Amino acid sequence: MQELLDTVRSYLGNTSLNIPSPKEAWSVADGQLRVVMQGDVLGQNIQQLGPSIPCYQLALCFWYEQATGKRLDAVLDIVGDVPSTIAGNRGRFMLTELQSVAGQRLTVRGLEPWQLPETPVMNAPTEIRKESSDGGGAEHKAEVFLTQLATTPMGKLQRQFPLGLFNAEKSAATRLFPGNGAQADLWSFDEVTKTFNLVELKVGGNATVGIIPESLTYARLLQQFAAHPNAKWSEEWPGAQAVRQAKRIVVWLVGETFHPLVFSKNTSPLAWLNAGPLRDVLEFRILPIDVGSDGVAWGEVWAG
């Protein structure tokens, strides 16, 4: 394992790169990077370090292969039960979908997949989003600024797409996934190509590896929801209509800086997901930006 880590550190020019604990859970053998992960980790917030372990695993395989030309696949063993909580539901869904998009690059063992209920319900916005950037943080101000532009590389953007999931009806008792801010930052819909653009924006700090499981979960939830025969929104709204009409989703990771495992040397482990079994309906793109007092400077779009 140390040889792999040293190789990736050297290739990316970053000696501080490390793996999530416990380090004894990681091993390399027979062309595989193997990790043993406790099931209760999937009950944590998917943006945190623990649930990001499978994405760290895939990323290390990708960068090792880039550095050496030697194929390395990820094998993840889940040991112990995943909590029967709303966070646990989302963690199981995230990992199920990560395996589905990664294809042969990731094998997950010991996980019971999580599926939508018979009558899933998703919440609609409850209020008009603030158009003013006053009183908000850097990310809020950037969101507002981007929605005021006539166009962007992602099209004409709208603010915040809520992603609360419920069973049969919207209520605290029927919630299936965590709420409290579970929403995509920005979104748009291209009527011509029937492409739904889902944007995760990170301003004022490093976009961590957690941006991958978070954005993947949001995108696949929308696709699974739209395909479900009994799915409904708590209220009709333009975002619901866009998702129903969409033939594909493009996930945009937009930020000032990215974790080196996410984006380095003008490429990303997301290239594997873009080449995976769902490549015709799901694509990841990365857009570096520079946010200044006078606006946003766009970098070059990476589309894998």
Short mmCIF file of C-alpha atoms in Angstrom, two decimals:
data_model
loop_
_atom_site.label_atom_id
_atom_site.label_comp_id
_atom_site.label_asym_id
_atom_site.label_seq_id
_atom_site.Cartn_x
_atom_site.Cartn_y
_atom_site.Cartn_z
CA MET A 1 0.00 0.00 0.00
CA GLN A 2 2.82 2.38 0.78
CA GLU A 3 4.32 1.89 -2.68
CA LEU A 4 0.99 2.86 -4.29
CA LEU A 5 0.64 5.92 -2.09
CA ASP A 6 4.21 7.03 -2.75
CA THR A 7 3.71 6.59 -6.50
CA VAL A 8 0.56 8.72 -6.55
CA ARG A 9 2.13 11.37 -4.32
CA SER A 10 5.12 11.63 -6.61
CA TYR A 11 3.02 11.69 -9.78
CA LEU A 12 0.74 14.44 -8.49
CA GLY A 13 3.54 16.33 -6.77
CA ASN A 14 1.74 16.30 -3.43
CA THR A 15 3.52 14.67 -0.51
CA SER A 16 0.66 15.32 1.90
CA LEU A 17 -1.83 13.03 0.16
CA ASN A 18 -3.09 10.34 2.47
CA ILE A 19 -5.81 7.73 2.85
CA PRO A 20 -8.75 7.81 5.27
CA SER A 21 -8.32 5.82 8.46
CA PRO A 22 -8.03 3.07 9.47
CA LYS A 23 -4.97 2.55 7.32
CA GLU A 24 -4.84 -1.19 8.10
CA ALA A 25 -8.11 -1.54 6.16
CA TRP A 26 -6.26 -0.77 2.91
CA SER A 27 -4.20 -3.31 0.95
CA VAL A 28 -2.99 -4.02 -2.57
CA ALA A 29 -2.89 -7.51 -4.07
CA ASP A 30 -3.41 -9.17 -7.47
CA GLY A 31 -4.12 -5.95 -9.35
CA GLN A 32 -6.69 -4.78 -6.81
CA LEU A 33 -6.84 -2.02 -4.24
CA ARG A 34 -8.84 -3.60 -1.45
CA VAL A 35 -10.57 -1.77 1.38
CA VAL A 36 -12.60 -3.08 4.30
CA MET A 37 -15.15 -0.50 5.44
CA GLN A 38 -17.45 -0.71 8.44
CA GLY A 39 -21.11 -0.48 7.51
CA ASP A 40 -21.86 2.22 10.06
CA VAL A 41 -19.62 4.62 8.11
CA LEU A 42 -22.36 4.83 5.47
CA GLY A 43 -24.62 6.34 8.10
CA GLN A 44 -22.53 9.51 8.16
CA ASN A 45 -22.98 12.58 5.97
CA ILE A 46 -21.91 11.56 2.46
CA GLN A 47 -19.76 14.68 2.14
CA GLN A 48 -17.62 13.62 5.11
CA LEU A 49 -14.40 11.67 4.94
CA GLY A 50 -15.74 8.24 5.89
CA PRO A 51 -18.40 7.79 3.19
CA SER A 52 -15.95 9.24 0.65
CA ILE A 53 -13.66 6.20 1.12
CA PRO A 54 -14.92 4.43 -2.05
CA CYS A 55 -14.20 7.57 -4.09
CA TYR A 56 -10.72 7.85 -2.56
CA GLN A 57 -10.25 4.22 -3.51
CA LEU A 58 -11.31 4.74 -7.13
CA ALA A 59 -9.23 7.91 -7.39
CA LEU A 60 -6.07 6.21 -6.13
CA CYS A 61 -6.59 3.40 -8.63
CA PHE A 62 -7.00 5.94 -11.42
CA TRP A 63 -3.90 7.96 -10.54
CA TYR A 64 -1.76 4.88 -9.98
CA GLU A 65 -2.76 3.65 -13.42
CA GLN A 66 -1.99 7.07 -14.91
CA ALA A 67 1.44 7.05 -13.28
CA THR A 68 2.47 3.47 -14.08
CA GLY A 69 0.28 2.21 -16.92
CA LYS A 70 -0.65 -0.78 -14.72
CA ARG A 71 -4.34 -1.57 -14.29
CA LEU A 72 -5.63 -1.40 -10.73
CA ASP A 73 -9.26 -2.03 -9.81
CA ALA A 74 -11.09 -1.29 -6.56
CA VAL A 75 -12.67 -3.95 -4.34
CA LEU A 76 -14.66 -2.75 -1.34
CA ASP A 77 -15.91 -5.06 1.41
CA ILE A 78 -18.67 -3.75 3.69
CA VAL A 79 -18.49 -5.33 7.14
CA GLY A 80 -21.30 -4.95 9.64
CA ASP A 81 -24.74 -3.42 9.26
CA VAL A 82 -25.47 -0.07 7.69
CA PRO A 83 -27.64 1.98 10.11
CA SER A 84 -31.38 1.87 9.42
CA THR A 85 -31.56 5.65 9.39
CA ILE A 86 -32.23 8.29 6.75
CA ALA A 87 -28.48 8.89 6.48
CA GLY A 88 -27.91 5.14 6.18
CA ASN A 89 -30.50 4.95 3.40
CA ARG A 90 -28.70 7.64 1.46
CA GLY A 91 -25.30 6.06 2.08
CA ARG A 92 -26.48 2.71 0.72
CA PHE A 93 -28.05 4.44 -2.28
CA MET A 94 -24.85 6.40 -2.95
CA LEU A 95 -22.63 3.32 -2.90
CA THR A 96 -25.08 1.27 -4.99
CA GLU A 97 -25.08 3.97 -7.64
CA LEU A 98 -21.33 4.50 -7.52
CA GLN A 99 -20.85 0.84 -8.34
CA SER A 100 -23.39 1.08 -11.17
CA VAL A 101 -21.60 4.00 -12.85
CA ALA A 102 -18.05 2.71 -12.22
CA GLY A 103 -18.74 -0.68 -13.80
CA GLN A 104 -15.85 -3.12 -13.65
CA ARG A 105 -13.63 -0.56 -11.95
CA LEU A 106 -15.38 -1.04 -8.60
CA THR A 107 -16.66 -4.20 -6.96
CA VAL A 108 -18.67 -3.80 -3.75
CA ARG A 109 -19.27 -6.84 -1.55
CA GLY A 110 -21.52 -7.16 1.47
CA LEU A 111 -23.87 -4.28 0.62
CA GLU A 112 -27.65 -4.61 0.44
CA PRO A 113 -28.69 -2.17 -2.30
CA TRP A 114 -31.19 0.56 -1.44
CA GLN A 115 -34.11 1.15 -3.78
CA LEU A 116 -36.85 3.74 -4.03
CA PRO A 117 -40.14 2.85 -2.31
CA GLU A 118 -43.39 2.05 -4.12
CA THR A 119 -44.53 5.68 -4.07
CA PRO A 120 -41.56 8.05 -3.73
CA VAL A 121 -42.19 11.75 -3.19
CA MET A 122 -39.73 14.60 -3.65
CA ASN A 123 -40.18 18.06 -2.21
CA ALA A 124 -40.64 21.20 -4.29
CA PRO A 125 -39.21 24.60 -3.31
CA THR A 126 -41.16 26.13 -0.43
CA GLU A 127 -40.21 29.73 -1.10
CA ILE A 128 -38.80 32.06 -3.73
CA ARG A 129 -35.02 32.02 -3.62
CA LYS A 130 -33.31 35.24 -2.52
CA GLU A 131 -32.13 37.24 -5.49
CA SER A 132 -30.01 39.57 -3.39
CA SER A 133 -26.42 38.66 -2.53
CA ASP A 134 -26.52 40.86 0.57
CA GLY A 135 -25.93 39.10 3.86
CA GLY A 136 -24.77 35.82 2.39
CA GLY A 137 -21.42 34.09 2.31
CA ALA A 138 -19.08 33.85 -0.66
CA GLU A 139 -20.84 30.82 -2.12
CA HIS A 140 -24.29 32.38 -1.78
CA LYS A 141 -23.08 35.55 -3.48
CA ALA A 142 -21.55 33.53 -6.31
CA GLU A 143 -24.80 31.58 -6.75
CA VAL A 144 -26.83 34.78 -7.02
CA PHE A 145 -24.32 36.35 -9.41
CA LEU A 146 -24.32 33.31 -11.71
CA THR A 147 -28.12 33.20 -11.92
CA GLN A 148 -28.14 36.84 -12.98
CA LEU A 149 -25.98 36.16 -16.03
CA ALA A 150 -27.76 35.85 -19.36
CA THR A 151 -25.84 32.67 -20.06
CA THR A 152 -23.01 30.53 -18.70
CA PRO A 153 -21.20 27.39 -19.93
CA MET A 154 -24.04 25.53 -18.15
CA GLY A 155 -26.82 27.60 -19.77
CA LYS A 156 -29.15 30.05 -18.01
CA LEU A 157 -28.93 28.98 -14.38
CA GLN A 158 -31.58 28.68 -11.70
CA ARG A 159 -30.81 28.56 -7.97
CA GLN A 160 -31.12 25.47 -5.80
CA PHE A 161 -32.91 22.25 -6.65
CA PRO A 162 -34.30 20.62 -3.46
CA LEU A 163 -33.68 16.88 -3.13
CA GLY A 164 -35.62 15.78 -0.06
CA LEU A 165 -37.04 12.27 -0.50
CA PHE A 166 -40.13 10.88 1.22
CA ASN A 167 -42.30 7.78 1.27
CA ALA A 168 -45.84 8.30 -0.10
CA GLU A 169 -46.21 11.84 1.32
CA LYS A 170 -44.07 14.72 2.49
CA SER A 171 -43.77 14.71 6.28
CA ALA A 172 -41.15 14.40 8.99
CA ALA A 173 -42.29 10.84 9.68
CA THR A 174 -41.99 9.71 6.06
CA ARG A 175 -38.59 11.24 5.26
CA LEU A 176 -36.23 8.74 3.61
CA PHE A 177 -33.12 10.87 2.99
CA PRO A 178 -31.69 13.67 5.14
CA GLY A 179 -33.06 17.16 4.51
CA ASN A 180 -31.72 20.39 5.96
CA GLY A 181 -29.95 21.69 2.89
CA ALA A 182 -30.09 18.58 0.68
CA GLN A 183 -30.20 20.41 -2.63
CA ALA A 184 -28.19 21.02 -5.74
CA ASP A 185 -26.70 24.52 -5.78
CA LEU A 186 -27.67 25.45 -9.34
CA TRP A 187 -29.42 23.89 -12.31
CA SER A 188 -30.52 24.49 -15.87
CA PHE A 189 -32.31 22.66 -18.67
CA ASP A 190 -31.50 22.66 -22.37
CA GLU A 191 -34.77 22.31 -24.25
CA VAL A 192 -33.03 21.43 -27.51
CA THR A 193 -30.80 18.58 -26.32
CA LYS A 194 -33.04 17.64 -23.36
CA THR A 195 -30.04 17.89 -21.06
CA PHE A 196 -30.51 18.65 -17.37
CA ASN A 197 -27.46 20.43 -15.95
CA LEU A 198 -26.87 19.90 -12.23
CA VAL A 199 -24.24 22.20 -10.72
CA GLU A 200 -22.28 21.76 -7.50
CA LEU A 201 -20.52 25.04 -6.68
CA LYS A 202 -17.58 25.30 -4.29
CA VAL A 203 -16.31 28.79 -3.56
CA GLY A 204 -13.92 29.99 -0.89
CA GLY A 205 -12.31 26.63 -0.23
CA ASN A 206 -11.11 23.36 -1.65
CA ALA A 207 -13.65 21.10 -3.37
CA THR A 208 -12.96 17.90 -1.44
CA VAL A 209 -13.33 14.30 -2.61
CA GLY A 210 -16.77 14.44 -1.00
CA ILE A 211 -18.06 16.46 -3.95
CA ILE A 212 -18.09 13.24 -5.99
CA PRO A 213 -20.42 11.09 -3.83
CA GLU A 214 -22.61 14.12 -3.13
CA SER A 215 -23.14 15.11 -6.76
CA LEU A 216 -23.44 11.48 -7.91
CA THR A 217 -26.17 10.86 -5.33
CA TYR A 218 -28.13 13.91 -6.45
CA ALA A 219 -27.89 13.04 -10.15
CA ARG A 220 -28.79 9.37 -9.81
CA LEU A 221 -31.63 10.15 -7.41
CA LEU A 222 -33.18 12.44 -10.00
CA GLN A 223 -32.76 9.84 -12.73
CA GLN A 224 -34.18 7.00 -10.64
CA PHE A 225 -37.03 9.23 -9.48
CA ALA A 226 -37.93 10.36 -13.01
CA ALA A 227 -37.99 6.75 -14.22
CA HIS A 228 -40.18 5.52 -11.36
CA PRO A 229 -43.82 4.98 -12.49
CA ASN A 230 -45.33 6.19 -9.20
CA ALA A 231 -42.99 9.05 -8.35
CA LYS A 232 -44.42 12.49 -7.71
CA TRP A 233 -43.35 15.89 -6.45
CA SER A 234 -45.06 17.46 -3.45
CA GLU A 235 -46.02 20.28 -5.82
CA GLU A 236 -45.55 20.84 -9.52
CA TRP A 237 -42.78 23.27 -10.46
CA PRO A 238 -40.49 23.93 -13.48
CA GLY A 239 -37.65 21.83 -12.09
CA ALA A 240 -39.89 18.76 -11.93
CA GLN A 241 -40.94 19.24 -15.55
CA ALA A 242 -37.30 19.59 -16.63
CA VAL A 243 -36.22 16.36 -14.92
CA ARG A 244 -39.11 14.43 -16.46
CA GLN A 245 -38.18 15.65 -19.95
CA ALA A 246 -34.43 15.11 -19.57
CA LYS A 247 -32.75 12.43 -21.65
CA ARG A 248 -29.44 12.87 -19.84
CA ILE A 249 -27.92 14.67 -16.88
CA VAL A 250 -24.63 16.54 -16.95
CA VAL A 251 -23.10 17.07 -13.52
CA TRP A 252 -20.92 20.18 -13.32
CA LEU A 253 -18.36 20.43 -10.52
CA VAL A 254 -17.57 24.14 -10.42
CA GLY A 255 -14.98 25.58 -8.07
CA GLU A 256 -11.91 27.70 -7.50
CA THR A 257 -9.73 24.83 -6.31
CA PHE A 258 -10.14 21.05 -6.28
CA HIS A 259 -8.63 18.29 -4.18
CA PRO A 260 -5.72 16.85 -6.21
CA LEU A 261 -7.38 13.44 -6.31
CA VAL A 262 -10.45 15.02 -7.94
CA PHE A 263 -8.74 17.12 -10.61
CA SER A 264 -5.06 17.30 -11.54
CA LYS A 265 -2.96 17.40 -14.71
CA ASN A 266 -6.10 18.40 -16.61
CA THR A 267 -7.81 15.08 -15.96
CA SER A 268 -9.89 13.34 -13.32
CA PRO A 269 -10.95 9.89 -12.07
CA LEU A 270 -14.40 10.97 -13.25
CA ALA A 271 -13.16 9.93 -16.70
CA TRP A 272 -13.84 6.35 -15.60
CA LEU A 273 -17.43 7.20 -14.70
CA ASN A 274 -17.89 9.01 -18.02
CA ALA A 275 -16.74 5.85 -19.81
CA GLY A 276 -18.84 3.53 -17.64
CA PRO A 277 -22.14 1.70 -18.21
CA LEU A 278 -24.26 4.86 -17.82
CA ARG A 279 -22.19 7.05 -20.14
CA ASP A 280 -25.12 7.71 -22.48
CA VAL A 281 -27.32 9.22 -19.76
CA LEU A 282 -24.88 10.64 -17.20
CA GLU A 283 -21.76 12.76 -17.67
CA PHE A 284 -19.45 14.61 -15.28
CA ARG A 285 -17.69 17.84 -16.16
CA ILE A 286 -15.32 20.06 -14.19
CA LEU A 287 -15.21 23.83 -14.58
CA PRO A 288 -12.50 25.81 -12.73
CA ILE A 289 -13.50 29.39 -11.98
CA ASP A 290 -11.94 32.46 -10.42
CA VAL A 291 -14.38 34.51 -8.37
CA GLY A 292 -13.37 38.14 -7.91
CA SER A 293 -15.02 41.33 -6.77
CA ASP A 294 -15.89 42.19 -10.37
CA GLY A 295 -17.32 38.84 -11.40
CA VAL A 296 -16.35 35.32 -12.46
CA ALA A 297 -13.59 34.25 -14.82
CA TRP A 298 -14.28 30.91 -16.50
CA GLY A 299 -11.56 28.32 -16.88
CA GLU A 300 -11.43 25.56 -19.49
CA VAL A 301 -14.15 22.93 -19.23
CA TRP A 302 -12.97 19.38 -18.62
CA ALA A 303 -15.36 16.77 -19.96
CA GLY A 304 -13.24 13.63 -19.72
#
